[in-house]
C-alpha positions as a Python dict, from the first residue, in 0.01 Angstrom:
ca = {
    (1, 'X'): (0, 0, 0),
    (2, 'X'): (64, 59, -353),
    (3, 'X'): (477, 48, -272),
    (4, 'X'): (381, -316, -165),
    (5, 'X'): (184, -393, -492),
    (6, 'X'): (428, -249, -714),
    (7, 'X'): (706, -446, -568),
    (8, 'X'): (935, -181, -505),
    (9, 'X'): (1105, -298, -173),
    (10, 'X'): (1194, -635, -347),
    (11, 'X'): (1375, -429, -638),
    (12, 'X'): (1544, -205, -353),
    (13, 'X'): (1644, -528, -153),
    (14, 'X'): (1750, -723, -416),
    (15, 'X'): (1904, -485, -664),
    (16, 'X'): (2270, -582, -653),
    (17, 'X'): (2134, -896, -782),
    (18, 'X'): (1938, -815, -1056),
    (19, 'X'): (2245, -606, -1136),
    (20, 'X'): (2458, -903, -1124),
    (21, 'X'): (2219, -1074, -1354),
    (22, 'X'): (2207, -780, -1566),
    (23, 'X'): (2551, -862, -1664),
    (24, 'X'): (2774, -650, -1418),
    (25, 'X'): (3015, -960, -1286),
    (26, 'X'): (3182, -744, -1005),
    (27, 'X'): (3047, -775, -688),
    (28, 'X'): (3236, -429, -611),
    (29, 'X'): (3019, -299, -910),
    (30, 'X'): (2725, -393, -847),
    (31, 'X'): (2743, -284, -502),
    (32, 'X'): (2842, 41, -630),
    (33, 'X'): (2544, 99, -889),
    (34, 'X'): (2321, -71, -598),
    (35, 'X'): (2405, 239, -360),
    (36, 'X'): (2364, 486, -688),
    (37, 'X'): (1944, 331, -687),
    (38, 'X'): (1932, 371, -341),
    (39, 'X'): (2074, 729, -361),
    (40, 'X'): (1862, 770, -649),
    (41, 'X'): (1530, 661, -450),
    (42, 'X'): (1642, 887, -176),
    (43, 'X'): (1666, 1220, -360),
    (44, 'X'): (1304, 1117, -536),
    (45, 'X'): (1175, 1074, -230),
    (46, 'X'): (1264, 1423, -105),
    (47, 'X'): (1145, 1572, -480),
    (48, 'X'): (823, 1382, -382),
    (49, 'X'): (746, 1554, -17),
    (50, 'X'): (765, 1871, -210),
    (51, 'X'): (535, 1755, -471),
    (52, 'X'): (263, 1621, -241),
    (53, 'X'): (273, 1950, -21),
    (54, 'X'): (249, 2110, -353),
    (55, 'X'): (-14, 1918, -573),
    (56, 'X'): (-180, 1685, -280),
    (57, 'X'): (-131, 1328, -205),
    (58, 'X'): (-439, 1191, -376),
    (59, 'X'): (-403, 1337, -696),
    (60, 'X'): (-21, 1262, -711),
    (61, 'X'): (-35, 898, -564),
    (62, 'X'): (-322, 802, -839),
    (63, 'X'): (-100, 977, -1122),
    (64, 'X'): (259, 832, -1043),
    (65, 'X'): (100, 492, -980),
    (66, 'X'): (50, 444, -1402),
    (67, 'X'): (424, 543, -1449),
    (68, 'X'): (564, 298, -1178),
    (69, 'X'): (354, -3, -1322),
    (70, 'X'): (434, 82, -1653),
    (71, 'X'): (848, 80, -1537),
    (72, 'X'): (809, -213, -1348),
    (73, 'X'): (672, -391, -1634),
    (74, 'X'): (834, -237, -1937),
    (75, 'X'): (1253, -233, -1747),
    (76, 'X'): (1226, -522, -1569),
    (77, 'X'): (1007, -754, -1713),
    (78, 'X'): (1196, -690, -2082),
    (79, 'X'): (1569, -704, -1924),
    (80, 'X'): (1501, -1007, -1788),
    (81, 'X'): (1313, -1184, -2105),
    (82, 'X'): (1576, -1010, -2303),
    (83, 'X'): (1823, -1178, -2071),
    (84, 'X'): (1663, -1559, -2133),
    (85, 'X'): (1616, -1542, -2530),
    (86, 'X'): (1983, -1489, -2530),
    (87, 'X'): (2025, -1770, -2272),
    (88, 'X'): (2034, -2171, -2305),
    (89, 'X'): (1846, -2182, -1997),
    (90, 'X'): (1497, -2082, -2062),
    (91, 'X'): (1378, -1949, -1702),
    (92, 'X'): (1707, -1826, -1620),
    (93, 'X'): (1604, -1467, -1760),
    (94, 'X'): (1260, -1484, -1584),
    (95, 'X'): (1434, -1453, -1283),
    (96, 'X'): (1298, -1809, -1139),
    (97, 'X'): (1653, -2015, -1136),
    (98, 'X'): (1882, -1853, -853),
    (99, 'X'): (2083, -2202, -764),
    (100, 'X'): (2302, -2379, -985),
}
């Protein structure tokens, strides 16, 4: 439940995107840095089985949910308003204009 809330899956699907909008013009590129996240979320995931086996789920589920809000909001949410006050286009950086 809290991988839905946090929005995690949408970053994971989505992430050669926001790459794209992040600046990165290649599609080669961005394809490229979207396999090094999903490498990246695979090898966390394995450092995570050992951690729950190791601390228990509870306490480690309640404790890493803080530090995934606080990423969510602080590296997203700031590229992408640091994105539209460079921009003409006010909403482009609030990721809510995809067409033209």
């Amino acid at each position: 439940a809290f991988q839905q809330f946090t929005g995690i899956n949408t970053v994971m699907y989505y992430s050669s995107t926001i790459v794209q909008m992040a600046g990165f013009s290649s599609n080669q590129l961005a394809l490229l840095l979207s396999l090094v996240i999903a490498a990246m979320n695979a090898a966390v995931t394995v450092l995570g089985i050992y951690l729950i086996d190791h601390f228990g789920r509870k306490k480690l589920a309640i404790s890493s949910l803080a530090g995934v809000i606080a990423s969510l909001f602080n590296i997203l949410a700031g590229a992408f308003f640091g994105k539209s006050s460079g921009s003409s286009n006010e909403l482009y950086g609030c990721g809510l204009q995809f067409w033209g």
